[in-house]
Every structure is written in C-alpha cells, then in structure tokens.
C-alpha cells in the first residue's frame, strides 16, 4: 500500500515541477539573478552553522532552489528528491548559475536514501512541506541520524502540525477543526485539481496521500536515533505556501490567520545535534 501512496504522490510532484518553475511564487528568474530562496527563519537560525565548505544534505529538495541557495552561502550541497523532474531541473539550474561543482543532486525516496548515497554530512536540512509526504517518521529519523557526522546539525523549518487541523474551507470567523491531530499513521487522501503555486492550473495527477504528524511523532524518533534537542521554536506565521482561505499575507511577506495574527501556530523550527 505504501508503494501506491508513493506512486500517486510522485506523479503529482513530477507534474508540479514544471508549474513551479514557471510560477511567480518560485521566481526562478529572480533566483538566477541572485535572489536567495531561503526564508529569514532558516537564514538566521541555521545560517551561523553554514560556512565555506560545510557539507549539507538537503532532504526533499524539490527542484533545488533552497539547496543552491545554501551553496551560494558556501556550503557543498547534496539535494535529494524522489522526483526525476525535480532532480533534472535542479541539475540544470546548478549549471545555469555556475554551482554544479559544489552541488550534487540524487533521485531517491528519502526513506531509501542509505541504499543509494554514501557519506556523512555536517548538516542535514529539510523545510516547508516535507514531512506531510512521509508515512514513516521512525525510518526518516534513522535516515537523518545515519547521514549526520557526530556533532553534526539537523535543522528543519516546517509548517506546524496545528496548521493542518483546521478545515481548509473555513473563513476566519468560523475556524473549526477539519482533520485529526492524531492520525495514527493513516494518510489523508486528497483529490484536488490545481496547485498551491498556481491554483488556476489544470492538473492531471490530482490524488495525493498526506500524513499530518504531531510533535511527539516528529521529535521522539529523532531523540531515539541519537540526536540531542538544541531548540524548538513555534511561530504564529509562515512563509507563503499554505493555500487556506483563512490566511492572509502581511506586509512582511508572511502568512497569518486573518483576525488572529498572534493566536495560531503556523510554523515551527527545530535544531538538533547528533551526539558523539
Ligand atoms: C513542498 S516540497 C519541499 C519544498 C522544499 N522546501 C524546497 O526546497 O523547495 C516537498 C518535496 O518532497 C518531495 N517528496 C515527497 N515525498 C518524497 C519521498 N518519499 N522521498 C523524496 N522526496 C519526496 C517532493 O517531490 C517535493 O519536492
């Protein structure tokens, strides 16, 4: 069954890559001219750990914008994604911006990565919309620990599990729970046309399977895999990317819940160190 989920999600992501490359949201032209695609949260919280020559593994790198943004800051990067379209596009972009000498891109299911990639890294990084695609965070945590050097840093900036509980057709005046927090490993099935970066797009691969994970489900396996918690931060805002009608984009470019700017956690960040 997991393979069926993976196949459906892969078809959807392969189709999304072309839409995203030509979307305003991803602004590939701006990136080619030097724009950094990382958010202020990642730059301020992980940036101090990334120096010239830092080796960085980016899990679920999509088509490589964030991976290459870390390379522009000095890191020697490896980006991983299961989408062949994403990896091919990332390699092309690395060539276009002159970073292919310090950027490697690998096509793989993140949970199977130890079968296809050797080595260990100073930093393992993931961000924004990665975890909902993974059904097995026990295995994911083992993969994170496997690829970290002793003393290495794991960092993730991610949408908050709470953000996925609210009914996604709710108005700000009628916010209500639409999905369970405790999903017990069962995915939600969605069948939705369009795309978060281009809601008007007509897509063919509309069925996806997504898992919301509570905090214990995210953090406990990482602790058990030999990582130590440095910090966990929660924010009442997020980068643009959640397509919910009860959110609005503020002057600072961040999304918040309309009428409840400080009330709801919409994103979190987590930094951990591998013991040893
Ligand atoms: C929302 S995107 C993450 C975006 C990322 N923050 C970035 O750098 O642009 C989610 C990514 O996860 C990838 N993905 C989903 N399931 C995966 C899996 N099992 N193994 C590897 N990649 C996966 C998708 O192809 C997609 O690129």
PDB file of N, CA, C and O and ligand atoms in Angstrom, residues 6 9-10 13-14 17 20 26 37 42 58-67 80-83 86 108-111 125-130 132-134 157 159 196 239, ligand 1:
ATOM      1  N   UNK A   6       3.128   6.239  -2.521  1.00  0.00           N
ATOM      2  CA  UNK A   6       4.334   6.842  -3.079  1.00  0.00           C
ATOM      3  C   UNK A   6       4.156   7.147  -4.575  1.00  0.00           C
ATOM      4  O   UNK A   6       4.524   8.226  -5.051  1.00  0.00           O
ATOM      5  N   UNK A   9       1.819  10.134  -5.100  1.00  0.00           N
ATOM      6  CA  UNK A   9       2.482  11.385  -4.711  1.00  0.00           C
ATOM      7  C   UNK A   9       3.582  11.761  -5.702  1.00  0.00           C
ATOM      8  O   UNK A   9       3.753  12.934  -6.036  1.00  0.00           O
ATOM      9  N   UNK A  10       4.294  10.747  -6.193  1.00  0.00           N
ATOM     10  CA  UNK A  10       5.371  11.014  -7.151  1.00  0.00           C
ATOM     11  C   UNK A  10       4.813  11.594  -8.448  1.00  0.00           C
ATOM     12  O   UNK A  10       5.355  12.567  -8.996  1.00  0.00           O
ATOM     13  N   UNK A  13       3.989  15.191  -7.831  1.00  0.00           N
ATOM     14  CA  UNK A  13       5.165  16.068  -7.716  1.00  0.00           C
ATOM     15  C   UNK A  13       5.897  16.214  -9.041  1.00  0.00           C
ATOM     16  O   UNK A  13       6.401  17.294  -9.361  1.00  0.00           O
ATOM     17  N   UNK A  14       5.966  15.125  -9.828  1.00  0.00           N
ATOM     18  CA  UNK A  14       6.605  15.256 -11.146  1.00  0.00           C
ATOM     19  C   UNK A  14       5.868  16.306 -11.985  1.00  0.00           C
ATOM     20  O   UNK A  14       6.485  17.111 -12.679  1.00  0.00           O
ATOM     21  N   UNK A  17       6.522  20.117 -10.857  1.00  0.00           N
ATOM     22  CA  UNK A  17       7.807  20.788 -11.073  1.00  0.00           C
ATOM     23  C   UNK A  17       7.717  21.839 -12.185  1.00  0.00           C
ATOM     24  O   UNK A  17       8.105  23.001 -12.001  1.00  0.00           O
ATOM     25  N   UNK A  20       5.839  24.852 -11.137  1.00  0.00           N
ATOM     26  CA  UNK A  20       6.547  25.671 -10.152  1.00  0.00           C
ATOM     27  C   UNK A  20       7.679  26.468 -10.793  1.00  0.00           C
ATOM     28  O   UNK A  20       7.923  27.611 -10.436  1.00  0.00           O
ATOM     29  N   UNK A  26       7.801  30.807  -7.117  1.00  0.00           N
ATOM     30  CA  UNK A  26       9.183  30.313  -7.033  1.00  0.00           C
ATOM     31  C   UNK A  26      10.196  31.258  -7.685  1.00  0.00           C
ATOM     32  O   UNK A  26      11.389  31.149  -7.411  1.00  0.00           O
ATOM     33  N   UNK A  37      16.492  32.038  -2.003  1.00  0.00           N
ATOM     34  CA  UNK A  37      15.135  31.498  -1.838  1.00  0.00           C
ATOM     35  C   UNK A  37      14.844  31.086  -0.393  1.00  0.00           C
ATOM     36  O   UNK A  37      13.721  30.705  -0.081  1.00  0.00           O
ATOM     37  N   UNK A  42      15.215  30.435   8.356  1.00  0.00           N
ATOM     38  CA  UNK A  42      16.314  29.490   8.125  1.00  0.00           C
ATOM     39  C   UNK A  42      17.668  30.195   8.119  1.00  0.00           C
ATOM     40  O   UNK A  42      18.654  29.691   8.676  1.00  0.00           O
ATOM     41  N   UNK A  58      20.373  18.112   1.780  1.00  0.00           N
ATOM     42  CA  UNK A  58      19.017  18.667   1.774  1.00  0.00           C
ATOM     43  C   UNK A  58      18.033  17.555   1.387  1.00  0.00           C
ATOM     44  O   UNK A  58      18.040  17.082   0.254  1.00  0.00           O
ATOM     45  N   UNK A  59      17.214  17.142   2.357  1.00  0.00           N
ATOM     46  CA  UNK A  59      16.219  16.100   2.106  1.00  0.00           C
ATOM     47  C   UNK A  59      14.954  16.722   1.514  1.00  0.00           C
ATOM     48  O   UNK A  59      14.451  17.719   2.035  1.00  0.00           O
ATOM     49  N   UNK A  60      14.463  16.129   0.431  1.00  0.00           N
ATOM     50  CA  UNK A  60      13.254  16.614  -0.271  1.00  0.00           C
ATOM     51  C   UNK A  60      13.488  18.027  -0.819  1.00  0.00           C
ATOM     52  O   UNK A  60      12.802  18.997  -0.470  1.00  0.00           O
ATOM     53  N   UNK A  61      14.446  18.105  -1.718  1.00  0.00           N
ATOM     54  CA  UNK A  61      14.960  19.394  -2.193  1.00  0.00           C
ATOM     55  C   UNK A  61      14.137  19.999  -3.316  1.00  0.00           C
ATOM     56  O   UNK A  61      14.489  21.073  -3.815  1.00  0.00           O
ATOM     57  N   UNK A  62      13.072  19.339  -3.748  1.00  0.00           N
ATOM     58  CA  UNK A  62      12.221  19.816  -4.848  1.00  0.00           C
ATOM     59  C   UNK A  62      13.121  20.052  -6.070  1.00  0.00           C
ATOM     60  O   UNK A  62      13.859  19.154  -6.455  1.00  0.00           O
ATOM     61  N   UNK A  63      13.110  21.259  -6.699  1.00  0.00           N
ATOM     62  CA  UNK A  63      13.992  21.414  -7.854  1.00  0.00           C
ATOM     63  C   UNK A  63      15.227  22.262  -7.526  1.00  0.00           C
ATOM     64  O   UNK A  63      15.846  22.841  -8.400  1.00  0.00           O
ATOM     65  N   UNK A  64      15.563  22.287  -6.227  1.00  0.00           N
ATOM     66  CA  UNK A  64      16.913  22.697  -5.864  1.00  0.00           C
ATOM     67  C   UNK A  64      17.149  24.152  -5.495  1.00  0.00           C
ATOM     68  O   UNK A  64      18.292  24.517  -5.188  1.00  0.00           O
ATOM     69  N   UNK A  65      16.116  25.004  -5.495  1.00  0.00           N
ATOM     70  CA  UNK A  65      16.374  26.425  -5.230  1.00  0.00           C
ATOM     71  C   UNK A  65      17.009  26.634  -3.858  1.00  0.00           C
ATOM     72  O   UNK A  65      18.007  27.353  -3.720  1.00  0.00           O
ATOM     73  N   UNK A  66      16.422  26.004  -2.825  1.00  0.00           N
ATOM     74  CA  UNK A  66      16.963  26.206  -1.468  1.00  0.00           C
ATOM     75  C   UNK A  66      18.332  25.545  -1.334  1.00  0.00           C
ATOM     76  O   UNK A  66      19.238  26.089  -0.697  1.00  0.00           O
ATOM     77  N   UNK A  67      18.481  24.369  -1.940  1.00  0.00           N
ATOM     78  CA  UNK A  67      19.778  23.682  -1.908  1.00  0.00           C
ATOM     79  C   UNK A  67      20.862  24.593  -2.481  1.00  0.00           C
ATOM     80  O   UNK A  67      21.938  24.769  -1.889  1.00  0.00           O
ATOM     81  N   UNK A  80      18.361  15.842  -2.373  1.00  0.00           N
ATOM     82  CA  UNK A  80      17.710  14.550  -2.646  1.00  0.00           C
ATOM     83  C   UNK A  80      16.223  14.764  -2.828  1.00  0.00           C
ATOM     84  O   UNK A  80      15.592  15.462  -2.031  1.00  0.00           O
ATOM     85  N   UNK A  81      15.672  14.141  -3.845  1.00  0.00           N
ATOM     86  CA  UNK A  81      14.226  14.175  -4.026  1.00  0.00           C
ATOM     87  C   UNK A  81      13.828  12.942  -4.827  1.00  0.00           C
ATOM     88  O   UNK A  81      14.627  12.434  -5.615  1.00  0.00           O
ATOM     89  N   UNK A  82      12.584  12.467  -4.626  1.00  0.00           N
ATOM     90  CA  UNK A  82      12.163  11.290  -5.403  1.00  0.00           C
ATOM     91  C   UNK A  82      11.698  11.659  -6.802  1.00  0.00           C
ATOM     92  O   UNK A  82      11.517  10.782  -7.639  1.00  0.00           O
ATOM     93  N   UNK A  83      11.518  12.943  -7.071  1.00  0.00           N
ATOM     94  CA  UNK A  83      11.013  13.367  -8.377  1.00  0.00           C
ATOM     95  C   UNK A  83      12.149  13.478  -9.390  1.00  0.00           C
ATOM     96  O   UNK A  83      13.045  14.317  -9.251  1.00  0.00           O
ATOM     97  N   UNK A  86      12.187  16.913 -10.759  1.00  0.00           N
ATOM     98  CA  UNK A  86      12.804  17.865  -9.828  1.00  0.00           C
ATOM     99  C   UNK A  86      14.320  17.787  -9.890  1.00  0.00           C
ATOM    100  O   UNK A  86      15.006  18.820  -9.948  1.00  0.00           O
ATOM    101  N   UNK A 108      15.939   9.870  -5.215  1.00  0.00           N
ATOM    102  CA  UNK A 108      15.682   8.735  -4.315  1.00  0.00           C
ATOM    103  C   UNK A 108      14.491   9.050  -3.418  1.00  0.00           C
ATOM    104  O   UNK A 108      14.267  10.203  -3.033  1.00  0.00           O
ATOM    105  N   UNK A 109      13.758   8.005  -3.069  1.00  0.00           N
ATOM    106  CA  UNK A 109      12.834   8.099  -1.940  1.00  0.00           C
ATOM    107  C   UNK A 109      13.690   8.407  -0.715  1.00  0.00           C
ATOM    108  O   UNK A 109      14.690   7.725  -0.470  1.00  0.00           O
ATOM    109  N   UNK A 110      13.325   9.405   0.037  1.00  0.00           N
ATOM    110  CA  UNK A 110      14.175   9.804   1.167  1.00  0.00           C
ATOM    111  C   UNK A 110      14.344   8.648   2.157  1.00  0.00           C
ATOM    112  O   UNK A 110      15.415   8.496   2.757  1.00  0.00           O
ATOM    113  N   UNK A 111      13.332   7.807   2.289  1.00  0.00           N
ATOM    114  CA  UNK A 111      13.411   6.716   3.260  1.00  0.00           C
ATOM    115  C   UNK A 111      14.340   5.594   2.792  1.00  0.00           C
ATOM    116  O   UNK A 111      14.756   4.763   3.590  1.00  0.00           O
ATOM    117  N   UNK A 125      19.364  19.021   6.380  1.00  0.00           N
ATOM    118  CA  UNK A 125      18.397  20.122   6.337  1.00  0.00           C
ATOM    119  C   UNK A 125      17.133  19.661   5.610  1.00  0.00           C
ATOM    120  O   UNK A 125      17.207  18.910   4.626  1.00  0.00           O
ATOM    121  N   UNK A 126      15.981  20.120   6.107  1.00  0.00           N
ATOM    122  CA  UNK A 126      14.706  19.919   5.385  1.00  0.00           C
ATOM    123  C   UNK A 126      13.821  21.109   5.698  1.00  0.00           C
ATOM    124  O   UNK A 126      14.012  21.798   6.705  1.00  0.00           O
ATOM    125  N   UNK A 127      12.832  21.361   4.831  1.00  0.00           N
ATOM    126  CA  UNK A 127      12.000  22.544   5.101  1.00  0.00           C
ATOM    127  C   UNK A 127      10.660  22.487   4.397  1.00  0.00           C
ATOM    128  O   UNK A 127      10.459  21.739   3.436  1.00  0.00           O
ATOM    129  N   UNK A 128       9.751  23.296   4.907  1.00  0.00           N
ATOM    130  CA  UNK A 128       8.463  23.695   4.344  1.00  0.00           C
ATOM    131  C   UNK A 128       7.780  22.668   3.456  1.00  0.00           C
ATOM    132  O   UNK A 128       7.996  22.625   2.244  1.00  0.00           O
ATOM    133  N   UNK A 129       6.968  21.852   4.059  1.00  0.00           N
ATOM    134  CA  UNK A 129       6.154  20.932   3.277  1.00  0.00           C
ATOM    135  C   UNK A 129       6.842  19.614   3.001  1.00  0.00           C
ATOM    136  O   UNK A 129       6.519  18.937   2.017  1.00  0.00           O
ATOM    137  N   UNK A 130       7.788  19.226   3.837  1.00  0.00           N
ATOM    138  CA  UNK A 130       8.480  17.947   3.640  1.00  0.00           C
ATOM    139  C   UNK A 130       7.760  16.808   4.373  1.00  0.00           C
ATOM    140  O   UNK A 130       7.493  15.749   3.803  1.00  0.00           O
ATOM    141  N   UNK A 132       4.755  16.092   5.569  1.00  0.00           N
ATOM    142  CA  UNK A 132       3.418  15.532   5.269  1.00  0.00           C
ATOM    143  C   UNK A 132       3.471  14.462   4.185  1.00  0.00           C
ATOM    144  O   UNK A 132       2.499  13.724   4.002  1.00  0.00           O
ATOM    145  N   UNK A 133       4.604  14.363   3.483  1.00  0.00           N
ATOM    146  CA  UNK A 133       4.706  13.350   2.419  1.00  0.00           C
ATOM    147  C   UNK A 133       5.287  12.039   2.919  1.00  0.00           C
ATOM    148  O   UNK A 133       5.459  11.094   2.146  1.00  0.00           O
ATOM    149  N   UNK A 134       5.616  11.979   4.196  1.00  0.00           N
ATOM    150  CA  UNK A 134       6.310  10.799   4.726  1.00  0.00           C
ATOM    151  C   UNK A 134       5.412  10.043   5.698  1.00  0.00           C
ATOM    152  O   UNK A 134       4.921  10.617   6.680  1.00  0.00           O
ATOM    153  N   UNK A 157      12.774  23.685   9.197  1.00  0.00           N
ATOM    154  CA  UNK A 157      11.765  24.738   9.367  1.00  0.00           C
ATOM    155  C   UNK A 157      10.546  24.236   8.600  1.00  0.00           C
ATOM    156  O   UNK A 157      10.646  23.882   7.415  1.00  0.00           O
ATOM    157  N   UNK A 159       5.929  23.706   8.279  1.00  0.00           N
ATOM    158  CA  UNK A 159       4.570  24.075   8.662  1.00  0.00           C
ATOM    159  C   UNK A 159       4.209  23.344   9.951  1.00  0.00           C
ATOM    160  O   UNK A 159       4.589  22.182  10.156  1.00  0.00           O
ATOM    161  N   UNK A 196      -0.676  24.626  -5.379  1.00  0.00           N
ATOM    162  CA  UNK A 196      -0.584  25.744  -4.432  1.00  0.00           C
ATOM    163  C   UNK A 196       0.138  26.948  -5.032  1.00  0.00           C
ATOM    164  O   UNK A 196      -0.109  28.082  -4.649  1.00  0.00           O
ATOM    165  N   UNK A 239       5.976  31.103   5.921  1.00  0.00           N
ATOM    166  CA  UNK A 239       6.233  31.578   4.560  1.00  0.00           C
ATOM    167  C   UNK A 239       4.985  31.300   3.736  1.00  0.00           C
ATOM    168  O   UNK A 239       4.169  30.435   4.087  1.00  0.00           O
TER     169      UNK A 239
HETATM  170  C1  LIG B   1       6.808  21.039  -0.644  1.00  0.00           C
HETATM  171  S1  LIG B   1       8.193  20.302  -1.399  1.00  0.00           S
HETATM  172  C2  LIG B   1       9.506  20.785  -0.342  1.00  0.00           C
HETATM  173  C3  LIG B   1       9.971  22.092  -0.802  1.00  0.00           C
HETATM  174  C4  LIG B   1      11.309  22.464  -0.265  1.00  0.00           C
HETATM  175  N1  LIG B   1      11.142  23.210   0.932  1.00  0.00           N
HETATM  176  C5  LIG B   1      12.089  23.244  -1.259  1.00  0.00           C
HETATM  177  O1  LIG B   1      13.292  23.252  -1.147  1.00  0.00           O
HETATM  178  O2  LIG B   1      11.537  23.836  -2.197  1.00  0.00           O
HETATM  179  C6  LIG B   1       8.066  18.595  -0.995  1.00  0.00           C
HETATM  180  C7  LIG B   1       9.093  17.775  -1.773  1.00  0.00           C
HETATM  181  O3  LIG B   1       9.102  16.462  -1.218  1.00  0.00           O
HETATM  182  C8  LIG B   1       9.366  15.561  -2.286  1.00  0.00           C
HETATM  183  N2  LIG B   1       8.981  14.240  -1.807  1.00  0.00           N
HETATM  184  C9  LIG B   1       7.759  13.820  -1.401  1.00  0.00           C
HETATM  185  N3  LIG B   1       7.826  12.547  -0.956  1.00  0.00           N
HETATM  186  C10 LIG B   1       9.116  12.166  -1.066  1.00  0.00           C
HETATM  187  C11 LIG B   1       9.826  10.966  -0.755  1.00  0.00           C
HETATM  188  N4  LIG B   1       9.201   9.924  -0.239  1.00  0.00           N
HETATM  189  N5  LIG B   1      11.148  10.931  -0.986  1.00  0.00           N
HETATM  190  C12 LIG B   1      11.808  12.002  -1.514  1.00  0.00           C
HETATM  191  N6  LIG B   1      11.186  13.155  -1.849  1.00  0.00           N
HETATM  192  C13 LIG B   1       9.860  13.239  -1.600  1.00  0.00           C
HETATM  193  C14 LIG B   1       8.558  16.124  -3.442  1.00  0.00           C
HETATM  194  O4  LIG B   1       8.998  15.666  -4.698  1.00  0.00           O
HETATM  195  C15 LIG B   1       8.783  17.619  -3.237  1.00  0.00           C
HETATM  196  O5  LIG B   1       9.865  18.069  -3.995  1.00  0.00           O
END
